[in-house]
Amino acid sequence: MVGTKFETPDPYSYQIGFNSYHATEAVRGALPIGQNSPQKPAHGLYAEKLSGTSFTTPRSDNKQTWFYRIIPGAAHPEFKPEHNEYYSFKSRTENFHMIPNQIRWDPFDLDDSVTFIGGLRMLAGAGDITTKTGLGIYIYAAGKSMENEAMYSADGDFLIVPQHGDIDIQTEMGYLYVRPQEIVVIPRGIRFSIRCPTGPIRGYILELYSGHFSLPELGPIGSNCLANPRDFDAPVAAYEDGDEDYTIYCKFDGRLFSTVQNHSPFDVVAWHGTYYPYKYDLGKFNTIGSVSFDHPDPSIYTVLTAPSDRPGTAIADFVIFPPRWLVQEDTFRPAWYHRNTMSEFMGLICGSYDAKEGGGFQPAGASLHNTMSAHGPDASTYEKASNVELKPTKVSTRSLAFMFESSMMIGLTDWGLNECKKVQQAYNKESWVPLKKHFNGPKQGRADLLPLNNGKKNGNGNGSEFR
Ligand SMILES: [Fe+2]
């Protein structure tokens, strides 16, 4: 069956399509026809524009939305800084611990005593928010709903990956209901509030400082597969005309500011445009793989990509390792050993990951294999996978791992390295140090001294050993 079988139903309806132009009104006639800014918008509304790209960005990438709302977003007292050590999220590379070791974290704790904002912790990051380059990685854990509170990030787009508990998100564009095995993207600047309808929540966030996410190109795969555009859901307009005090939190250059306004920020009666939050059920990912031998690069599992200026090189890719059939012949089927110029941060939403037989990589835990940090299957996985009878096998049937992969070197915060107390000190020692030698050749060798079958030596200066 395609799509995830969720325990709780989604109470909302959506507009469908990735990067589609959407238009929606919660009161008939609220959207102006044929223009954006009438002298007097219908129903006494204000027109307000939200720009997600520069005005002059080419049409194919231009993202903007027109709101028709009760009070403009500007109607608030001045923001003041919040004085809480955890709200200083760090924004620049020099504030991070840059270390080459492979790192793995035990599952992060649940905490039902705080709201989403109170339970947001920065784990790692790269780049510089002020120049809109790089990314931040966060863990959230909460149990209290945000009531009369909203936040927005001026720093980047939030890609939220729930691991535990459903999240009910109210945004300026409307509502989204997001469960583990779904993801949601809330672009820069959009105000939102998170409620916890099923109890405690926990998950991962990638904040993208550079540009926006797009779908990866498909090349020879063709015009379908991987994440299909029609499976992305955007909210329909929903508003409240409230006069109660609302605290608005603003994340700006890694710091949290707040203000209290006397009206709801969720007062958008109608909107149209291309800049909006969206969600996606990872169970709808159409997975591609090898049906002969070897396996392609894990880029075939890319759900969303945030490209850099270099073709084919991402500031951040969001990659999943979904349930799939492995049928390759004469192939070491788990991920190969490798060293990567890209940095790989992994998390586990549920189940277990097929390259880590030895345990240790658990749901709600994480790992980071930074630029050129060697990694691959642990010793027990190697022994099993290199000896197992190769029959068609379905892997990860009830499991879902994901990766935030970045071309940037990723640094850790104090919280990520020390204060969270989740770093596994014996990760490398338990995973790869036990790998045994299986080599059965002589103690030394040189290709140019190797005799060939006809008695000649290799390497006669003609540039090829194969003659
Ligand atoms: Fe890797």
CSV table of C-alpha atoms and ligand atoms in Angstrom, one decimal:
chain,number,residue,atom,x,y,z
A,1,MET,CA,0.0,0.0,0.0
A,2,VAL,CA,1.3,3.5,-0.9
A,3,GLY,CA,1.3,6.0,1.9
A,4,THR,CA,1.8,5.6,5.7
A,5,LYS,CA,-0.9,4.0,7.8
A,6,PHE,CA,-1.2,6.6,10.5
A,7,GLU,CA,-2.8,6.0,13.9
A,8,THR,CA,-4.5,9.4,14.0
A,9,PRO,CA,-6.5,11.0,11.1
A,10,ASP,CA,-5.5,14.3,9.6
A,11,PRO,CA,-8.4,16.7,10.4
A,12,TYR,CA,-7.6,19.2,7.7
A,13,SER,CA,-7.9,19.5,4.0
A,14,TYR,CA,-5.2,20.9,1.7
A,15,GLN,CA,-4.3,22.2,-1.7
A,16,ILE,CA,-1.9,19.9,-3.5
A,17,GLY,CA,1.3,20.3,-5.5
A,18,PHE,CA,4.9,21.2,-4.9
A,19,ASN,CA,5.8,24.7,-6.1
A,20,SER,CA,2.3,25.2,-7.3
A,21,TYR,CA,0.5,28.5,-7.4
A,22,HIS,CA,-2.2,28.4,-4.8
A,23,ALA,CA,-5.2,30.6,-4.1
A,24,THR,CA,-7.6,30.2,-1.2
A,25,GLU,CA,-10.2,32.2,0.7
A,26,ALA,CA,-12.0,31.5,3.9
A,27,VAL,CA,-14.6,34.2,3.2
A,28,ARG,CA,-16.1,34.3,-0.2
A,29,GLY,CA,-14.9,37.3,-2.3
A,30,ALA,CA,-11.9,38.0,0.0
A,31,LEU,CA,-9.4,37.4,-2.9
A,32,PRO,CA,-9.3,40.3,-5.3
A,33,ILE,CA,-9.8,39.4,-8.9
A,34,GLY,CA,-7.1,40.3,-11.5
A,35,GLN,CA,-5.1,42.5,-9.2
A,36,ASN,CA,-3.2,42.3,-5.9
A,37,SER,CA,-3.7,45.6,-4.1
A,38,PRO,CA,-7.1,47.2,-4.6
A,39,GLN,CA,-7.6,50.7,-3.1
A,40,LYS,CA,-10.1,49.0,-0.7
A,41,PRO,CA,-9.7,45.2,-0.4
A,42,ALA,CA,-13.0,43.3,0.1
A,43,HIS,CA,-14.5,42.9,3.6
A,44,GLY,CA,-12.3,45.7,5.0
A,45,LEU,CA,-9.1,43.6,4.8
A,46,TYR,CA,-5.5,44.8,4.4
A,47,ALA,CA,-3.3,43.5,1.6
A,48,GLU,CA,0.2,42.5,2.6
A,49,LYS,CA,2.9,40.8,0.6
A,50,LEU,CA,5.4,38.3,1.9
A,51,SER,CA,8.5,37.9,-0.3
A,52,GLY,CA,10.4,34.6,0.0
A,53,THR,CA,12.9,35.6,-2.8
A,54,SER,CA,14.1,38.9,-4.1
A,55,PHE,CA,11.6,40.8,-6.3
A,56,THR,CA,13.8,40.1,-9.3
A,57,THR,CA,14.4,36.4,-8.9
A,58,PRO,CA,13.6,34.6,-12.2
A,59,ARG,CA,10.0,33.4,-12.5
A,60,SER,CA,10.9,29.8,-12.1
A,61,ASP,CA,12.3,30.4,-8.6
A,62,ASN,CA,10.3,33.4,-7.5
A,63,LYS,CA,8.4,32.8,-4.3
A,64,GLN,CA,5.9,35.3,-2.9
A,65,THR,CA,2.5,35.3,-1.3
A,66,TRP,CA,-0.2,38.0,-1.1
A,67,PHE,CA,-2.2,38.0,2.2
A,68,TYR,CA,-5.6,39.6,2.7
A,69,ARG,CA,-5.7,40.0,6.5
A,70,ILE,CA,-7.5,41.7,9.3
A,71,ILE,CA,-4.4,43.6,10.6
A,72,PRO,CA,-1.0,43.8,8.9
A,73,GLY,CA,1.9,41.9,10.4
A,74,ALA,CA,3.7,45.2,11.3
A,75,ALA,CA,1.2,46.0,14.0
A,76,HIS,CA,3.2,45.0,17.1
A,77,PRO,CA,5.3,46.7,19.8
A,78,GLU,CA,9.1,46.4,19.4
A,79,PHE,CA,10.8,43.1,19.9
A,80,LYS,CA,13.0,42.6,22.9
A,81,PRO,CA,15.7,39.9,23.4
A,82,GLU,CA,14.8,36.8,25.4
A,83,HIS,CA,17.4,36.1,28.1
A,84,ASN,CA,17.7,32.4,28.1
A,85,GLU,CA,21.0,30.6,27.4
A,86,TYR,CA,19.4,28.1,25.1
A,87,TYR,CA,17.9,30.8,23.0
A,88,SER,CA,21.3,31.9,21.8
A,89,PHE,CA,21.4,29.4,19.0
A,90,LYS,CA,24.7,30.5,17.5
A,91,SER,CA,24.9,31.5,13.9
A,92,ARG,CA,28.6,31.5,12.9
A,93,THR,CA,31.1,28.8,12.3
A,94,GLU,CA,33.6,30.2,14.9
A,95,ASN,CA,31.0,29.4,17.6
A,96,PHE,CA,31.0,25.7,16.8
A,97,HIS,CA,33.2,22.8,17.8
A,98,MET,CA,34.7,21.5,14.6
A,99,ILE,CA,35.9,17.9,15.1
A,100,PRO,CA,36.7,15.1,12.6
A,101,ASN,CA,35.5,12.2,14.7
A,102,GLN,CA,32.5,10.1,13.9
A,103,ILE,CA,29.8,11.1,16.4
A,104,ARG,CA,26.7,9.3,17.5
A,105,TRP,CA,24.1,10.3,20.0
A,106,ASP,CA,21.8,8.2,22.2
A,107,PRO,CA,18.1,9.1,21.9
A,108,PHE,CA,17.3,12.6,23.0
A,109,ASP,CA,14.9,12.9,26.0
A,110,LEU,CA,11.3,13.7,25.9
A,111,ASP,CA,10.3,16.8,27.9
A,112,ASP,CA,6.6,17.5,28.4
A,113,SER,CA,7.1,20.5,30.7
A,114,VAL,CA,7.8,23.0,27.9
A,115,THR,CA,6.4,24.3,24.6
A,116,PHE,CA,8.0,23.8,21.2
A,117,ILE,CA,10.0,27.0,21.6
A,118,GLY,CA,11.0,26.1,25.2
A,119,GLY,CA,12.2,22.7,24.1
A,120,LEU,CA,14.2,23.8,21.0
A,121,ARG,CA,17.9,23.0,21.2
A,122,MET,CA,20.6,23.7,18.6
A,123,LEU,CA,22.7,20.6,18.0
A,124,ALA,CA,24.9,21.6,15.1
A,125,GLY,CA,25.3,24.0,12.3
A,126,ALA,CA,27.4,25.5,9.5
A,127,GLY,CA,27.8,28.9,7.8
A,128,ASP,CA,26.6,32.3,8.7
A,129,ILE,CA,23.0,33.4,9.1
A,130,THR,CA,23.7,37.0,8.4
A,131,THR,CA,25.0,36.2,4.9
A,132,LYS,CA,22.2,33.6,4.4
A,133,THR,CA,24.7,30.7,4.0
A,134,GLY,CA,24.5,27.3,5.6
A,135,LEU,CA,22.2,25.5,8.0
A,136,GLY,CA,21.3,24.7,11.6
A,137,ILE,CA,20.3,21.4,13.0
A,138,TYR,CA,18.0,21.3,16.1
A,139,ILE,CA,16.3,18.8,18.3
A,140,TYR,CA,12.9,19.6,19.8
A,141,ALA,CA,11.1,18.0,22.7
A,142,ALA,CA,7.9,19.4,24.2
A,143,GLY,CA,4.6,18.5,25.7
A,144,LYS,CA,2.8,21.8,26.2
A,145,SER,CA,0.9,23.4,23.3
A,146,MET,CA,1.8,27.0,22.4
A,147,GLU,CA,-1.3,28.9,23.4
A,148,ASN,CA,-1.6,32.6,22.3
A,149,GLU,CA,2.0,32.2,21.2
A,150,ALA,CA,3.5,32.2,17.7
A,151,MET,CA,7.0,32.3,16.3
A,152,TYR,CA,8.8,32.9,13.1
A,153,SER,CA,12.4,32.5,12.0
A,154,ALA,CA,14.0,35.3,10.0
A,155,ASP,CA,17.0,33.0,9.7
A,156,GLY,CA,15.8,30.3,7.4
A,157,ASP,CA,13.3,27.6,6.4
A,158,PHE,CA,12.4,25.0,9.0
A,159,LEU,CA,12.3,21.4,7.8
A,160,ILE,CA,10.7,19.6,10.7
A,161,VAL,CA,11.0,15.8,11.0
A,162,PRO,CA,8.7,14.6,13.8
A,163,GLN,CA,10.0,11.4,15.5
A,164,HIS,CA,7.4,11.2,18.3
A,165,GLY,CA,3.9,12.6,18.7
A,166,ASP,CA,1.7,14.5,16.2
A,167,ILE,CA,2.1,18.2,15.8
A,168,ASP,CA,-0.8,20.4,14.9
A,169,ILE,CA,0.5,23.6,13.3
A,170,GLN,CA,-1.4,26.8,12.9
A,171,THR,CA,0.2,29.1,10.3
A,172,GLU,CA,-0.7,32.4,8.7
A,173,MET,CA,-1.7,30.3,5.6
A,174,GLY,CA,-3.8,27.8,7.6
A,175,TYR,CA,-3.5,24.6,9.5
A,176,LEU,CA,-1.2,21.5,8.9
A,177,TYR,CA,-1.4,18.3,10.9
A,178,VAL,CA,1.9,16.4,10.8
A,179,ARG,CA,2.6,13.0,12.2
A,180,PRO,CA,5.9,10.9,12.5
A,181,GLN,CA,6.8,9.7,9.0
A,182,GLU,CA,5.5,13.0,7.6
A,183,ILE,CA,7.6,16.1,7.2
A,184,VAL,CA,6.7,19.8,7.1
A,185,VAL,CA,8.5,22.8,5.7
A,186,ILE,CA,7.8,26.2,7.2
A,187,PRO,CA,9.6,28.8,5.1
A,188,ARG,CA,11.4,31.8,6.5
A,189,GLY,CA,9.3,34.5,8.0
A,190,ILE,CA,6.0,32.6,8.2
A,191,ARG,CA,4.4,32.8,11.7
A,192,PHE,CA,3.3,29.6,13.2
A,193,SER,CA,2.2,27.9,16.4
A,194,ILE,CA,2.6,24.3,17.4
A,195,ARG,CA,0.2,22.2,19.5
A,196,CYS,CA,0.7,18.7,20.9
A,197,PRO,CA,-2.7,16.9,20.3
A,198,THR,CA,-1.4,13.4,21.1
A,199,GLY,CA,0.9,14.2,24.0
A,200,PRO,CA,4.7,14.7,24.1
A,201,ILE,CA,6.4,15.6,20.8
A,202,ARG,CA,10.0,15.1,19.8
A,203,GLY,CA,11.9,15.4,16.5
A,204,TYR,CA,14.6,16.9,14.3
A,205,ILE,CA,14.8,20.2,12.5
A,206,LEU,CA,17.0,21.4,9.7
A,207,GLU,CA,17.0,25.1,9.3
A,208,LEU,CA,18.1,26.2,5.8
A,209,TYR,CA,19.7,29.6,5.7
A,210,SER,CA,20.4,29.5,2.0
A,211,GLY,CA,17.5,29.7,-0.5
A,212,HIS,CA,14.7,27.2,-0.4
A,213,PHE,CA,14.1,23.5,-0.9
A,214,SER,CA,13.2,22.1,-4.3
A,215,LEU,CA,12.6,18.6,-5.7
A,216,PRO,CA,15.7,16.9,-7.1
A,217,GLU,CA,16.1,16.6,-10.9
A,218,LEU,CA,15.2,13.1,-12.2
A,219,GLY,CA,17.6,12.8,-15.2
A,220,PRO,CA,17.2,9.5,-16.9
A,221,ILE,CA,14.6,8.3,-14.3
A,222,GLY,CA,12.1,10.4,-16.3
A,223,SER,CA,9.2,12.5,-15.3
A,224,ASN,CA,8.0,10.5,-12.2
A,225,CYS,CA,9.3,8.8,-9.1
A,226,LEU,CA,11.1,9.8,-5.9
A,227,ALA,CA,8.8,12.4,-4.3
A,228,ASN,CA,6.1,13.3,-6.8
A,229,PRO,CA,4.9,16.9,-6.8
A,230,ARG,CA,1.3,16.2,-6.3
A,231,ASP,CA,1.8,14.5,-3.0
A,232,PHE,CA,2.8,17.7,-1.2
A,233,ASP,CA,0.0,19.4,0.8
A,234,ALA,CA,-0.3,23.1,1.4
A,235,PRO,CA,-2.9,24.6,3.8
A,236,VAL,CA,-6.2,26.3,2.9
A,237,ALA,CA,-6.9,29.7,4.4
A,238,ALA,CA,-8.1,29.7,8.0
A,239,TYR,CA,-8.3,32.8,10.3
A,240,GLU,CA,-9.3,33.9,13.7
A,241,ASP,CA,-10.4,37.5,14.6
A,242,GLY,CA,-9.0,37.5,18.1
A,243,ASP,CA,-8.3,40.5,20.4
A,244,GLU,CA,-6.4,38.6,23.1
A,245,ASP,CA,-2.7,39.2,23.7
A,246,TYR,CA,-0.4,37.2,21.6
A,247,THR,CA,3.3,36.7,22.2
A,248,ILE,CA,5.3,36.6,19.0
A,249,TYR,CA,8.8,35.1,19.1
A,250,CYS,CA,11.2,36.0,16.4
A,251,LYS,CA,14.4,34.0,15.7
A,252,PHE,CA,16.8,36.6,14.3
A,253,ASP,CA,20.5,35.9,13.7
A,254,GLY,CA,20.3,32.9,16.0
A,255,ARG,CA,18.8,34.8,18.9
A,256,LEU,CA,15.3,34.8,20.1
A,257,PHE,CA,13.3,38.0,20.5
A,258,SER,CA,9.7,38.5,21.6
A,259,THR,CA,6.9,41.0,21.7
A,260,VAL,CA,3.3,41.0,22.8
A,261,GLN,CA,0.6,42.2,20.4
A,262,ASN,CA,-3.1,42.6,21.1
A,263,HIS,CA,-4.4,40.6,18.2
A,264,SER,CA,-3.9,37.2,16.6
A,265,PRO,CA,-1.3,36.8,14.0
A,266,PHE,CA,-3.5,34.1,12.4
A,267,ASP,CA,-5.9,36.6,10.8
A,268,VAL,CA,-5.3,35.9,7.1
A,269,VAL,CA,-8.7,35.5,5.5
A,270,ALA,CA,-7.4,34.8,2.0
A,271,TRP,CA,-4.0,34.4,0.3
A,272,HIS,CA,-2.5,33.5,-3.1
A,273,GLY,CA,1.0,32.8,-4.2
A,274,THR,CA,3.9,30.4,-4.2
A,275,TYR,CA,5.4,31.0,-0.8
A,276,TYR,CA,3.7,28.8,1.8
A,277,PRO,CA,4.3,25.9,4.3
A,278,TYR,CA,3.8,22.4,3.0
A,279,LYS,CA,3.8,18.8,4.3
A,280,TYR,CA,4.6,15.4,2.8
A,281,ASP,CA,4.0,11.8,3.8
A,282,LEU,CA,7.3,10.0,3.4
A,283,GLY,CA,5.3,6.8,2.8
A,284,LYS,CA,4.5,8.2,-0.7
A,285,PHE,CA,8.2,8.3,-1.7
A,286,ASN,CA,8.6,6.2,-4.8
A,287,THR,CA,11.9,4.5,-4.1
A,288,ILE,CA,14.3,3.6,-7.0
A,289,GLY,CA,17.0,1.0,-6.8
A,290,SER,CA,19.3,-1.5,-8.6
A,291,VAL,CA,17.7,-4.6,-10.1
A,292,SER,CA,21.0,-6.1,-11.3
A,293,PHE,CA,24.1,-5.6,-9.2
A,294,ASP,CA,25.8,-3.0,-6.9
A,295,HIS,CA,23.7,-0.1,-5.7
A,296,PRO,CA,23.5,3.4,-6.9
A,297,ASP,CA,24.6,6.4,-4.7
A,298,PRO,CA,22.1,7.2,-1.9
A,299,SER,CA,21.2,10.4,-3.8
A,300,ILE,CA,18.5,8.2,-5.3
A,301,TYR,CA,16.7,8.6,-1.9
A,302,THR,CA,16.7,12.4,-2.0
A,303,VAL,CA,13.3,13.8,-1.1
A,304,LEU,CA,14.2,17.5,-1.1
A,305,THR,CA,17.3,19.4,-2.1
A,306,ALA,CA,18.6,22.9,-1.4
A,307,PRO,CA,21.1,23.6,-4.1
A,308,SER,CA,24.2,25.7,-3.8
A,309,ASP,CA,25.6,27.8,-6.6
A,310,ARG,CA,27.6,24.8,-7.8
A,311,PRO,CA,25.6,22.5,-10.0
A,312,GLY,CA,24.7,19.2,-8.3
A,313,THR,CA,26.1,20.3,-4.9
A,314,ALA,CA,23.6,20.9,-2.1
A,315,ILE,CA,23.7,23.1,0.9
A,316,ALA,CA,21.4,20.5,2.2
A,317,ASP,CA,19.7,17.4,0.9
A,318,PHE,CA,17.0,15.7,2.8
A,319,VAL,CA,17.4,12.0,2.2
A,320,ILE,CA,15.4,9.0,3.5
A,321,PHE,CA,16.1,5.3,3.7
A,322,PRO,CA,12.6,3.9,3.2
A,323,PRO,CA,11.3,0.3,3.2
A,324,ARG,CA,12.5,-1.3,-0.1
A,325,TRP,CA,13.3,-4.6,-1.8
A,326,LEU,CA,17.0,-5.5,-2.2
A,327,VAL,CA,17.5,-7.9,-5.1
A,328,GLN,CA,21.0,-7.3,-6.3
A,329,GLU,CA,23.1,-10.3,-7.2
A,330,ASP,CA,26.8,-10.7,-6.1
A,331,THR,CA,26.6,-7.5,-4.1
A,332,PHE,CA,27.5,-6.3,-0.6
A,333,ARG,CA,24.0,-4.9,0.0
A,334,PRO,CA,24.4,-2.5,2.9
A,335,ALA,CA,25.9,0.9,2.3
A,336,TRP,CA,29.6,0.7,1.4
A,337,TYR,CA,32.5,2.0,3.4
A,338,HIS,CA,33.3,5.5,2.3
A,339,ARG,CA,34.6,8.9,3.0
A,340,ASN,CA,32.6,11.8,1.7
A,341,THR,CA,33.3,15.4,1.0
A,342,MET,CA,29.7,16.0,2.0
A,343,SER,CA,28.8,15.9,5.7
A,344,GLU,CA,26.2,13.4,6.7
A,345,PHE,CA,23.8,13.9,9.7
A,346,MET,CA,21.5,11.0,10.3
A,347,GLY,CA,18.4,10.4,12.4
A,348,LEU,CA,16.1,7.5,13.0
A,349,ILE,CA,12.4,8.0,13.1
A,350,CYS,CA,11.5,4.4,13.9
A,351,GLY,CA,12.8,0.9,13.6
A,352,SER,CA,16.4,0.1,12.9
A,353,TYR,CA,18.9,0.9,10.2
A,354,ASP,CA,20.3,-1.9,8.0
A,355,ALA,CA,23.9,-0.8,8.2
A,356,LYS,CA,24.0,-0.9,12.0
A,357,GLU,CA,23.4,-4.5,13.1
A,358,GLY,CA,25.3,-3.8,16.3
A,359,GLY,CA,22.6,-1.4,17.7
A,360,GLY,CA,23.5,2.0,19.1
A,361,PHE,CA,21.7,3.9,16.4
A,362,GLN,CA,18.3,4.1,17.9
A,363,PRO,CA,15.1,6.0,17.2
A,364,ALA,CA,15.4,9.6,18.4
A,365,GLY,CA,19.2,9.2,18.3
A,366,ALA,CA,21.5,10.6,15.6
A,367,SER,CA,24.9,10.4,14.1
A,368,LEU,CA,27.2,12.8,12.3
A,369,HIS,CA,29.9,11.7,9.8
A,370,ASN,CA,31.5,15.0,8.9
A,371,THR,CA,33.5,15.9,5.8
A,372,MET,CA,35.9,13.0,5.0
A,373,SER,CA,35.1,11.2,8.3
A,374,ALA,CA,35.4,7.5,7.4
A,375,HIS,CA,32.4,5.4,8.1
A,376,GLY,CA,30.3,2.5,6.9
A,377,PRO,CA,28.7,-0.7,8.2
A,378,ASP,CA,29.8,-1.8,11.6
A,379,ALA,CA,31.8,-4.9,12.0
A,380,SER,CA,28.9,-7.2,12.8
A,381,THR,CA,26.9,-5.9,9.8
A,382,TYR,CA,30.0,-6.6,7.5
A,383,GLU,CA,30.3,-10.1,8.7
A,384,LYS,CA,26.7,-10.9,8.2
A,385,ALA,CA,26.2,-9.1,4.8
A,386,SER,CA,29.3,-10.5,3.2
A,387,ASN,CA,28.3,-14.1,4.1
A,388,VAL,CA,24.5,-14.0,3.8
A,389,GLU,CA,22.7,-15.9,1.0
A,390,LEU,CA,21.5,-13.3,-1.4
A,391,LYS,CA,17.8,-13.7,-1.8
A,392,PRO,CA,15.3,-10.9,-2.6
A,393,THR,CA,14.9,-9.2,0.8
A,394,LYS,CA,12.7,-6.4,2.0
A,395,VAL,CA,14.6,-4.2,4.3
A,396,SER,CA,13.5,-1.6,6.8
A,397,THR,CA,9.9,-2.8,6.7
A,398,ARG,CA,9.0,-1.0,9.8
A,399,SER,CA,11.8,1.5,9.9
A,400,LEU,CA,12.6,4.9,8.6
A,401,ALA,CA,16.0,6.6,8.8
A,402,PHE,CA,16.8,9.9,7.2
A,403,MET,CA,19.9,12.1,6.4
A,404,PHE,CA,20.6,15.8,6.3
A,405,GLU,CA,23.5,15.8,3.9
A,406,SER,CA,25.5,19.0,3.3
A,407,SER,CA,28.4,20.3,1.3
A,408,MET,CA,29.5,22.3,4.3
A,409,MET,CA,31.6,21.1,7.2
A,410,ILE,CA,29.2,20.9,10.2
A,411,GLY,CA,30.1,22.0,13.7
A,412,LEU,CA,28.6,21.1,17.1
A,413,THR,CA,27.2,23.4,19.7
A,414,ASP,CA,28.2,23.1,23.4
A,415,TRP,CA,24.8,21.5,23.9
A,416,GLY,CA,25.3,19.0,21.1
A,417,LEU,CA,28.8,18.0,22.2
A,418,ASN,CA,28.5,18.1,26.0
A,419,GLU,CA,25.4,19.4,27.7
A,420,CYS,CA,22.9,17.0,26.1
A,421,LYS,CA,25.0,14.1,27.6
A,422,LYS,CA,24.0,11.9,24.7
A,423,VAL,CA,27.3,11.5,22.8
A,424,GLN,CA,28.4,7.8,22.7
A,425,GLN,CA,32.0,7.8,23.7
A,426,ALA,CA,32.7,4.3,22.3
A,427,TYR,CA,31.0,4.7,18.9
A,428,ASN,CA,34.1,4.3,16.8
A,429,LYS,CA,35.6,1.7,19.1
A,430,GLU,CA,32.5,-0.5,18.9
A,431,SER,CA,31.7,0.0,15.3
A,432,TRP,CA,34.9,-0.2,13.2
A,433,VAL,CA,37.9,-1.0,15.4
A,434,PRO,CA,36.6,-4.6,15.6
A,435,LEU,CA,36.8,-5.0,11.8
A,436,LYS,CA,39.0,-8.0,11.0
A,437,LYS,CA,41.5,-8.4,8.2
A,438,HIS,CA,40.4,-10.9,5.5
A,439,PHE,CA,43.3,-10.3,3.1
A,440,ASN,CA,45.1,-13.4,2.0
A,441,GLY,CA,47.9,-12.0,-0.3
A,442,PRO,CA,51.6,-11.5,0.4
A,443,LYS,CA,52.9,-8.9,2.9
A,444,GLN,CA,54.0,-6.4,0.2
A,445,GLY,CA,53.3,-5.8,-3.5
A,446,ARG,CA,54.0,-3.5,-6.4
A,447,ALA,CA,52.0,-3.5,-9.5
A,448,ASP,CA,55.0,-2.7,-11.7
A,449,LEU,CA,56.9,-5.7,-10.4
A,450,LEU,CA,54.1,-8.1,-10.8
A,451,PRO,CA,54.9,-10.9,-13.3
A,452,LEU,CA,52.3,-11.4,-16.0
A,453,ASN,CA,51.2,-14.8,-17.3
A,454,ASN,CA,53.6,-14.5,-20.4
A,455,GLY,CA,56.6,-13.8,-18.2
A,456,LYS,CA,56.8,-10.0,-18.9
A,457,LYS,CA,56.6,-7.5,-16.1
A,458,ASN,CA,53.8,-5.1,-15.5
A,459,GLY,CA,54.4,-1.4,-16.0
A,460,ASN,CA,56.5,-1.0,-19.2
A,461,GLY,CA,55.9,2.7,-19.4
A,462,ASN,CA,53.2,2.6,-21.9
A,463,GLY,CA,50.6,3.8,-19.4
A,464,SER,CA,48.6,0.7,-18.9
A,465,GLU,CA,49.0,-2.3,-16.7
A,466,PHE,CA,46.5,-4.3,-18.7
A,467,ARG,CA,48.2,-5.8,-21.7
B,1,FE,FE,27.8,7.8,4.4
